[in-house]
Coordinates of N, CA, C and O in Angstrom, one line a residue:
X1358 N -9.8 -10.5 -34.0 CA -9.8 -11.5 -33.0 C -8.7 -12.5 -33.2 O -8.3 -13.3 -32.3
X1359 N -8.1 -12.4 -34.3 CA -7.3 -13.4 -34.7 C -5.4 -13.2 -33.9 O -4.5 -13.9 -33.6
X1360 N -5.6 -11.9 -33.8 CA -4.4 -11.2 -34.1 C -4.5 -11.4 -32.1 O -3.4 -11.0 -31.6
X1361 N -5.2 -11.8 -31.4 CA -5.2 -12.1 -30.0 C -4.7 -13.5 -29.6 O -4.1 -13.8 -28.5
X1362 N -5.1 -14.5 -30.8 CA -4.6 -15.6 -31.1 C -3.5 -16.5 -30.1 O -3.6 -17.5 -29.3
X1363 N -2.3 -15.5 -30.6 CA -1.8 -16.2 -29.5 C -1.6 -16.3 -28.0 O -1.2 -17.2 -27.2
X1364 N -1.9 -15.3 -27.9 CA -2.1 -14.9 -26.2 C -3.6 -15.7 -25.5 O -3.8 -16.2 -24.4
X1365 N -4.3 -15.6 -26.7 CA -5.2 -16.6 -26.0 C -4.8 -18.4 -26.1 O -5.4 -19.3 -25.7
X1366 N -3.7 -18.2 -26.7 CA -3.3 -19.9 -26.6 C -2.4 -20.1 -25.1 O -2.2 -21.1 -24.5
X1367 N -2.0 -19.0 -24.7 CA -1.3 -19.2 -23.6 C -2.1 -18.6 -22.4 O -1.6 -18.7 -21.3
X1368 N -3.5 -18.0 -22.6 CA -4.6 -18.3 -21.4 C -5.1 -19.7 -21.8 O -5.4 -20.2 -20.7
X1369 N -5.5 -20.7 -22.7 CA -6.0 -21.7 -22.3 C -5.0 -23.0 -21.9 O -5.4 -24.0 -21.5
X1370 N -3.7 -22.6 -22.0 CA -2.7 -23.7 -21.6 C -3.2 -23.2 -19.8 O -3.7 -23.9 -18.9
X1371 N -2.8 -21.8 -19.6 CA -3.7 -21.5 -17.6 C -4.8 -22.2 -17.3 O -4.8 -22.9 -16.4
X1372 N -6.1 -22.0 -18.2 CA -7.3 -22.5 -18.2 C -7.8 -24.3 -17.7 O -8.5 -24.8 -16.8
X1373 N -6.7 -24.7 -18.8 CA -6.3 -26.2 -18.6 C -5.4 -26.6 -17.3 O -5.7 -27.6 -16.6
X1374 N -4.7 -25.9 -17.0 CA -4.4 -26.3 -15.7 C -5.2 -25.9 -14.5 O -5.2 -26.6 -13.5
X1375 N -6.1 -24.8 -14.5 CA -7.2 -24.5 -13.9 C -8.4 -25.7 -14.0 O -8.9 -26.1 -12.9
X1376 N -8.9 -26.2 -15.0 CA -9.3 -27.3 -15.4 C -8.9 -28.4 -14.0 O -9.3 -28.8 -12.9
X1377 N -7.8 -28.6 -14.8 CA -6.8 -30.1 -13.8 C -7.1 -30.1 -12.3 O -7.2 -31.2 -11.7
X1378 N -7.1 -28.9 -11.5 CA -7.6 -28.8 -10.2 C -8.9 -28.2 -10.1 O -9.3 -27.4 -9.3
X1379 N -9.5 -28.7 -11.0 CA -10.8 -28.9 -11.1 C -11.8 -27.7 -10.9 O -12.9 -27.6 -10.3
X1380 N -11.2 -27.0 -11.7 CA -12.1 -25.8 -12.3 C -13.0 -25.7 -12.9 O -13.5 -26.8 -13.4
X1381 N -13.6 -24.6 -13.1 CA -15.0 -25.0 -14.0 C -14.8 -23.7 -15.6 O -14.2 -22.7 -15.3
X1382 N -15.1 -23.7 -16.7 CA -14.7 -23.2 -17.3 C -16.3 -22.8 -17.7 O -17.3 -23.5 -17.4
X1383 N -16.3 -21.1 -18.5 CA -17.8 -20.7 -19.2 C -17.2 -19.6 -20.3 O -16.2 -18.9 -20.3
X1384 N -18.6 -20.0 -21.5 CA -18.3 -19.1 -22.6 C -19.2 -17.9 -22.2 O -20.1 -17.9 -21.4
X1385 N -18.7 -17.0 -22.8 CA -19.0 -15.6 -22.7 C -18.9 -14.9 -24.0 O -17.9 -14.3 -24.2
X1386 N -20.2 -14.8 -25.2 CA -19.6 -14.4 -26.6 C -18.2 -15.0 -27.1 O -18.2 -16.2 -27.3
X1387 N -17.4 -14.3 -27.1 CA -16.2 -15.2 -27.7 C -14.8 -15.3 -26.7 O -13.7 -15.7 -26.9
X1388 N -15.3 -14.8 -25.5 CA -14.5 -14.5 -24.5 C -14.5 -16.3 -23.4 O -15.7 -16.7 -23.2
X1389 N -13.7 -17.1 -23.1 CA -13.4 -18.2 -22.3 C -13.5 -17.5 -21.0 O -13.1 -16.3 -21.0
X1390 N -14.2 -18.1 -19.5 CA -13.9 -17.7 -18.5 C -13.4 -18.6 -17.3 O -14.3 -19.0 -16.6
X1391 N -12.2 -19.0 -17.0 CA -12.3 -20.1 -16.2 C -11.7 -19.8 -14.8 O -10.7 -19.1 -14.6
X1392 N -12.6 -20.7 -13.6 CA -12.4 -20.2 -12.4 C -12.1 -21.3 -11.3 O -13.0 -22.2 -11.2
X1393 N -11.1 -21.6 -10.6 CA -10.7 -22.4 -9.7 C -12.1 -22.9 -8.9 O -12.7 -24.0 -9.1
X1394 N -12.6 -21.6 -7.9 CA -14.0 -22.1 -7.7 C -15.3 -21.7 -8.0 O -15.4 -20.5 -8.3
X1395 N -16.5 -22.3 -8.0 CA -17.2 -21.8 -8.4 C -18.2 -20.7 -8.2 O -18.8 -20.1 -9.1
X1396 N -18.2 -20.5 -6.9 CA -19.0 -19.0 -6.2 C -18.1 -18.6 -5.5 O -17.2 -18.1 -6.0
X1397 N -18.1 -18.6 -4.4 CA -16.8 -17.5 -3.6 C -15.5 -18.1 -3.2 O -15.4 -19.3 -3.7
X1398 N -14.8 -17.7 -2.6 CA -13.3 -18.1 -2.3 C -13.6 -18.7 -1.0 O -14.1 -18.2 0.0
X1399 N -13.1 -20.2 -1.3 CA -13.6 -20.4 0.4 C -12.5 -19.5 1.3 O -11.6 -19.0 0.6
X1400 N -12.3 -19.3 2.4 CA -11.8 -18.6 3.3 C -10.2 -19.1 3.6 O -9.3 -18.3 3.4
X1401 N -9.9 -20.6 4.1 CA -9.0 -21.0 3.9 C -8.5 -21.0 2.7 O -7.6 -21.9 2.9
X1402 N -8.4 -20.6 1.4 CA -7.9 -21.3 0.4 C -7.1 -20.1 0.4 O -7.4 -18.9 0.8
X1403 N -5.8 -20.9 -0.2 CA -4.5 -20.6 -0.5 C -4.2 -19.3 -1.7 O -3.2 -18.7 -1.9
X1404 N -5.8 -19.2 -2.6 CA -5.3 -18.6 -3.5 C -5.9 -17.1 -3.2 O -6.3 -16.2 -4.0
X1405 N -5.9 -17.0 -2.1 CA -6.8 -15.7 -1.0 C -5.5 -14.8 -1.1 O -5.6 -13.6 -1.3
X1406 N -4.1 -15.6 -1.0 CA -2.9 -14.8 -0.8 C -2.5 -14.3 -2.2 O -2.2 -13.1 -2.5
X1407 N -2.5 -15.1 -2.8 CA -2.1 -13.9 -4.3 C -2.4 -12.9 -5.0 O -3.3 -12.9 -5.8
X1408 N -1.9 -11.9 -4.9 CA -2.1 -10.6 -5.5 C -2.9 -10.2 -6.4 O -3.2 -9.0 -6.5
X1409 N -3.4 -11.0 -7.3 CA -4.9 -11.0 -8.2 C -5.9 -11.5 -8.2 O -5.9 -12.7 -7.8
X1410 N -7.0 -11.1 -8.6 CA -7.7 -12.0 -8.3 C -8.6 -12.5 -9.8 O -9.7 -12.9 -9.8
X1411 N -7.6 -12.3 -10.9 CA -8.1 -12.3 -12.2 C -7.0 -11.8 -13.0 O -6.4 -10.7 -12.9
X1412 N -6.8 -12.9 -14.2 CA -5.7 -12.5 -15.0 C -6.5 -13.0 -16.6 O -7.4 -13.8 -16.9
X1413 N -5.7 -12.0 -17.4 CA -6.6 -11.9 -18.7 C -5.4 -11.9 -19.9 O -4.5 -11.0 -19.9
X1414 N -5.5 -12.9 -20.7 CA -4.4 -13.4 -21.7 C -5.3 -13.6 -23.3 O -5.7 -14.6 -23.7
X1415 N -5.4 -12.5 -23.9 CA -6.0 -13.0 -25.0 C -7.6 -13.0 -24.8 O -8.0 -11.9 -24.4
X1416 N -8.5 -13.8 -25.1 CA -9.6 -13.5 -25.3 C -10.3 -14.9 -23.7 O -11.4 -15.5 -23.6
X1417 N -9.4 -14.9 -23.1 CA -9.3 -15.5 -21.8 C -9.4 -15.5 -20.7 O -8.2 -15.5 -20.3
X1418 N -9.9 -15.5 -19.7 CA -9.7 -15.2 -18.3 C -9.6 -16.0 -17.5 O -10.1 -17.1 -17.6
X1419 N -9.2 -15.6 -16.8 CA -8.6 -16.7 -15.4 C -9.0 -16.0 -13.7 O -8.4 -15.2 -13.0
X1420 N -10.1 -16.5 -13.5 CA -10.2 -16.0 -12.1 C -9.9 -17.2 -10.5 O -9.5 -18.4 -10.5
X1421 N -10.4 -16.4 -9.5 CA -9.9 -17.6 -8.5 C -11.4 -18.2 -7.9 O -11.7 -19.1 -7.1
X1422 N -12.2 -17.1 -8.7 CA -13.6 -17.6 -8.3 C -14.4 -17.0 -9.0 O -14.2 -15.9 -9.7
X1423 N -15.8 -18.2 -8.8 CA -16.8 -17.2 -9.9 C -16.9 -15.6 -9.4 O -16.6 -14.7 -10.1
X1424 N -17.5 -15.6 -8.1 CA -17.5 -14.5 -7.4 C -16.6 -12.9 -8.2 O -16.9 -11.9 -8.6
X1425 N -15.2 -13.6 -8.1 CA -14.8 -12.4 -8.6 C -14.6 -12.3 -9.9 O -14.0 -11.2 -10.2
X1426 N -14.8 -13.1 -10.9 CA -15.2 -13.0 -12.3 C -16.1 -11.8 -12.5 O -15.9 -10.7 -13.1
X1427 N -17.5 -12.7 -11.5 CA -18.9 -11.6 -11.7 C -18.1 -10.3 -11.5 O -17.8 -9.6 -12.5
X1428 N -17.7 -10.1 -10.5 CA -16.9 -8.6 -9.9 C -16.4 -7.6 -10.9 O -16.7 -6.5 -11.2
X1429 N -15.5 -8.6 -11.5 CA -14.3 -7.7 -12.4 C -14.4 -8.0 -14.3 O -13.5 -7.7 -15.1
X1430 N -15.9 -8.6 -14.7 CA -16.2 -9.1 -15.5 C -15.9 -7.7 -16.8 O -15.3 -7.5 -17.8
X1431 N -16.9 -6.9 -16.0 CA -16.3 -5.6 -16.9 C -15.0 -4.7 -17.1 O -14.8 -3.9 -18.0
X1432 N -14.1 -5.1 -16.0 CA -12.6 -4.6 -16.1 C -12.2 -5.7 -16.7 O -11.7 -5.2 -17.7
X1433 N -12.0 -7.0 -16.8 CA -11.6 -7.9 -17.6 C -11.6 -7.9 -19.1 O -10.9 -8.1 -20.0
X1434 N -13.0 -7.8 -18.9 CA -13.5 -7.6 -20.7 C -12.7 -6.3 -21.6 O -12.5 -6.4 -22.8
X1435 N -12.3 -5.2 -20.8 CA -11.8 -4.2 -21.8 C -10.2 -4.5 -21.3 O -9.5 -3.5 -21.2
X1436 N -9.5 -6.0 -20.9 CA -8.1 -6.2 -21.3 C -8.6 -7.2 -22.7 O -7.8 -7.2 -23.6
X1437 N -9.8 -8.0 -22.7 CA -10.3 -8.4 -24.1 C -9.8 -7.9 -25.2 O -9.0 -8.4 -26.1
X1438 N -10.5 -6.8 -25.0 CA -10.4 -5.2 -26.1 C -9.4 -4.8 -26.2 O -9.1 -4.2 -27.3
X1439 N -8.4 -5.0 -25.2 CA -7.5 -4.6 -25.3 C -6.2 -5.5 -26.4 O -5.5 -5.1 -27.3
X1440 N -6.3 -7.1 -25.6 CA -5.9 -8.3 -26.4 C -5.9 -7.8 -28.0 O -5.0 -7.5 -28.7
X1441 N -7.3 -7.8 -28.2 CA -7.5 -7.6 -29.7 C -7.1 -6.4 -30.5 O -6.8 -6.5 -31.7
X1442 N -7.0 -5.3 -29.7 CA -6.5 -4.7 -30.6 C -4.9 -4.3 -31.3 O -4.4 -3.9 -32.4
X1443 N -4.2 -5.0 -29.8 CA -2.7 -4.8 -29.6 C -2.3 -6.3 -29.8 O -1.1 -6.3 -29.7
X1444 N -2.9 -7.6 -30.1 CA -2.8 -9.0 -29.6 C -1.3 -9.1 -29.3 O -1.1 -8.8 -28.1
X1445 N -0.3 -9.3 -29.8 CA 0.9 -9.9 -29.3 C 1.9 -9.1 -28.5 O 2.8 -9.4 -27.6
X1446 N 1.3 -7.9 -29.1 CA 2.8 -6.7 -28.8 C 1.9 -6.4 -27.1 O 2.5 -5.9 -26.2
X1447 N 0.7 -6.6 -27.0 CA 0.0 -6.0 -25.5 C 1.2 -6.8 -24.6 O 1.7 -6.2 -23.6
X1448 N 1.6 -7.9 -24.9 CA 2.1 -8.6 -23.7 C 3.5 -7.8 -23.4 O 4.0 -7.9 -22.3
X1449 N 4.1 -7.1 -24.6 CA 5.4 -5.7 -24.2 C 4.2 -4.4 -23.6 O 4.3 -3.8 -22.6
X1450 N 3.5 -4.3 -24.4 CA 2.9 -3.2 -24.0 C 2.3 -3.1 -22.4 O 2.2 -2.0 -21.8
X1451 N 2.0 -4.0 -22.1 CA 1.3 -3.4 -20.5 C 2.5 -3.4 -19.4 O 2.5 -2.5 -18.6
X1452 N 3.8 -4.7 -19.7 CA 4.8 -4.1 -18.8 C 5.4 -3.1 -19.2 O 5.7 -2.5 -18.2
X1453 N 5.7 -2.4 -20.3 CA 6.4 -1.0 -20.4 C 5.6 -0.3 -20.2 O 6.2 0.5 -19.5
X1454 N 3.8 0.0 -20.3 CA 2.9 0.9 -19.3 C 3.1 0.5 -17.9 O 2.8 1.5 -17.3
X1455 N 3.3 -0.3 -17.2 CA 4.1 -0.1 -15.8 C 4.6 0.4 -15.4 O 4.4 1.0 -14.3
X1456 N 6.1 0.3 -16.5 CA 7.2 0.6 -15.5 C 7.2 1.8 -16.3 O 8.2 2.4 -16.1
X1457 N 6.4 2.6 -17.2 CA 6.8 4.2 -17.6 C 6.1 4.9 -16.0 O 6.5 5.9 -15.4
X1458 N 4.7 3.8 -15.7 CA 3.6 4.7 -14.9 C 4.6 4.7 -13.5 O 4.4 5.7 -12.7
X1459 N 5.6 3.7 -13.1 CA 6.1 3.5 -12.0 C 7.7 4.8 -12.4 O 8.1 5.8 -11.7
X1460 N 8.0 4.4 -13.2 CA 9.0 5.6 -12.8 C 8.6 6.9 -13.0 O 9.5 7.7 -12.8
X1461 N 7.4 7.3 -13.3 CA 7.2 8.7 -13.0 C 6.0 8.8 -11.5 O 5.2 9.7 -11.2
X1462 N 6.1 7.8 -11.1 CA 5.7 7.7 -9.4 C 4.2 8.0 -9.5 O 3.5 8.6 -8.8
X1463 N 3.7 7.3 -10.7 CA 2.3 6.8 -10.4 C 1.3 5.8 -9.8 O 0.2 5.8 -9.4
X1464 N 2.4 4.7 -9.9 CA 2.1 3.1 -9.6 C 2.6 2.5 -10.4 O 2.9 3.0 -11.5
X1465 N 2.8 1.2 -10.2 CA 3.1 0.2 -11.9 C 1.5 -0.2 -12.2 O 1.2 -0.2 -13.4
X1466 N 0.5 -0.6 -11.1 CA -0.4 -0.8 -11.3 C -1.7 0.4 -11.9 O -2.3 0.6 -12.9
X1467 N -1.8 0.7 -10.9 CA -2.8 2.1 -11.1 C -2.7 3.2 -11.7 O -3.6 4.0 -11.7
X1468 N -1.3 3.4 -12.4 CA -0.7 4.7 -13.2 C -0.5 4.2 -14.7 O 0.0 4.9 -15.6
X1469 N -1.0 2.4 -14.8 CA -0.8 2.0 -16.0 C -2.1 1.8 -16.9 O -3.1 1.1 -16.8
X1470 N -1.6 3.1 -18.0 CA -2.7 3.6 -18.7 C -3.7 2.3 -19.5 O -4.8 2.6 -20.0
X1471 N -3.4 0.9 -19.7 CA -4.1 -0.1 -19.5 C -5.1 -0.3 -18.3 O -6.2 -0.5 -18.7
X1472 N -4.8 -0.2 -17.3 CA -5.4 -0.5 -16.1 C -6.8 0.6 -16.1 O -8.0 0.5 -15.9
X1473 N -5.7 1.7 -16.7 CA -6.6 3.3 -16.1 C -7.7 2.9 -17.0 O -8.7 3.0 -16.2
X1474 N -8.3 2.4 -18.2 CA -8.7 2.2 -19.6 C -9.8 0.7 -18.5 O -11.1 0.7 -18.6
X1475 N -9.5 0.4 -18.2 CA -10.7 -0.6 -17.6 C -11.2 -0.1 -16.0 O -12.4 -0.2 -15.7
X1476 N -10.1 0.4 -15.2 CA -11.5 1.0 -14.2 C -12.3 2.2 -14.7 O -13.3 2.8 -14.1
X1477 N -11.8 2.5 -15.5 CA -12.6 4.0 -16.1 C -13.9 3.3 -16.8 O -15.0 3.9 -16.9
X1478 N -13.6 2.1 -17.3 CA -14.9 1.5 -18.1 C -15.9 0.8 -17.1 O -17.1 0.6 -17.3
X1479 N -15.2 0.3 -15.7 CA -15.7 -0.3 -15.2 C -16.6 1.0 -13.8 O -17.5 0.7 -13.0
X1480 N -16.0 1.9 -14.0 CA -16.5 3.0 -13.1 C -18.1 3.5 -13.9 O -19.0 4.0 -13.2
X1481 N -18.4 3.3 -15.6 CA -19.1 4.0 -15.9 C -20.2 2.8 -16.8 O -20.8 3.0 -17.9
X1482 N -20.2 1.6 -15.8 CA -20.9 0.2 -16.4 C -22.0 0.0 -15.4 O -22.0 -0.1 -14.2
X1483 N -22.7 -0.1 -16.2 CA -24.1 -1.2 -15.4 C -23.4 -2.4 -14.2 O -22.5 -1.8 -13.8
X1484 N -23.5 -3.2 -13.9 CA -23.4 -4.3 -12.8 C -23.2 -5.1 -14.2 O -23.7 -4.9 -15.3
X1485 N -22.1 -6.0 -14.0 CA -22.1 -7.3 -15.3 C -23.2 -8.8 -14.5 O -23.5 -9.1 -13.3
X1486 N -23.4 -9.4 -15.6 CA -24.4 -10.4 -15.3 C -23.3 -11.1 -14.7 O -22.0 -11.1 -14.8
X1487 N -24.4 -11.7 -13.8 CA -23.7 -12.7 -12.3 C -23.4 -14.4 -13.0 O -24.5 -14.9 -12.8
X1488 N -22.7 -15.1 -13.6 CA -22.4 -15.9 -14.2 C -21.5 -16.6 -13.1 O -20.5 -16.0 -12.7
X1489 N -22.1 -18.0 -12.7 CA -21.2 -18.7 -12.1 C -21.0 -20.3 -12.4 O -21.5 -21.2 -11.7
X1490 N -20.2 -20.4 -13.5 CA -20.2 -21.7 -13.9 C -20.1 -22.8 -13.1 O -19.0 -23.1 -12.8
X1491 N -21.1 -23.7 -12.7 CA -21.0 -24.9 -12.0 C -20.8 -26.4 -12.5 O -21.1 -27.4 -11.9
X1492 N -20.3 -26.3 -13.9 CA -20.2 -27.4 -14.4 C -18.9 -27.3 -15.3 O -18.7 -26.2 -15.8
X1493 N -17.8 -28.5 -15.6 CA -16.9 -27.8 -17.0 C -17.9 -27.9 -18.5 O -18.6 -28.8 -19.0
X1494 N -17.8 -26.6 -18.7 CA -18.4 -26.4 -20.0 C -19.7 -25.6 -20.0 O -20.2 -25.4 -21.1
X1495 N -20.3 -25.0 -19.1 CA -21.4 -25.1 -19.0 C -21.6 -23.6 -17.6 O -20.8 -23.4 -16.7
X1496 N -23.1 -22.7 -17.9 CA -23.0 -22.4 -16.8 C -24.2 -22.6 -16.1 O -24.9 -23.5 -16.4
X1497 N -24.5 -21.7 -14.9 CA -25.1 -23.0 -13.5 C -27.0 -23.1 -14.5 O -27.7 -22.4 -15.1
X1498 N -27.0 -23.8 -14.3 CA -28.9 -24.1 -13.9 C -29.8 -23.3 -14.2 O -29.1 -22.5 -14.7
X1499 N -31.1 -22.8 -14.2 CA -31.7 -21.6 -13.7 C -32.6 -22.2 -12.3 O -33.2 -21.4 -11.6

């Protein structure tokens, strides 16, 4: 976990700025989860247009809502696994699985054997628990 270290220092400098516009942050075993909003994306919001909807740095994640945390909770977790096992060099390693998977006309996304490695985990998982942090630090009520 250590050897993720720094990558998870540069998801919680994201986290913290997520924080600042008033995010809500949740623990998850040893995994941070922090989300702009707390249940779904409202409709207008701006972050509807960005191309992800969840970015994972280290033993960190960054979504745009709880909603799609819950979603991709299980594809997120095995870039965790992934963090840890590769920690610093993952951050060369998933753009060079891109661009090998993009120049032999697989995708940069979908042909990158990182990616392939979490919907395959996420294709053969239970439903991940519905966790929607409603407070910083904390998650909701029962």
């Amino acid at each position: 976990m250590v050897w993720a270290s720094p990558c998870s220092a540069l998801g919680l400098l994201l986290g913290v700025a997520v924080l600042g516009l008033g995010g809500r942050v949740h623990r998850l075993g040893h995994t941070l989860e922090f989300c702009v909003h707390p249940g779904a994306l409202p409709a207008r919001s701006r972050l509807g247009a960005l191309p992800f909807v969840a970015v994972t740095l280290g033993q960190v994640i960054v979504g745009i809502s709880g909603d799609s945390l819950a979603a991709l909770r299980t594809h997120e977790h095995v870039h965790v696994a992934q963090f840890e096992a590769w920690g610093p060099l993952f951050l060369l390693a998933y753009p060079a699985a891109s661009l090998w998977a993009w120049l032999q006309g697989r995708g940069a996304y979908r042909g990158n054997r990182f990616e392939q490695q979490a919907f395959q985990a996420t294709a053969s998982a239970r439903p991940a628990p519905s966790i929607h942090p409603t407070a910083r630090g904390g998650p909701a009520a029962p």
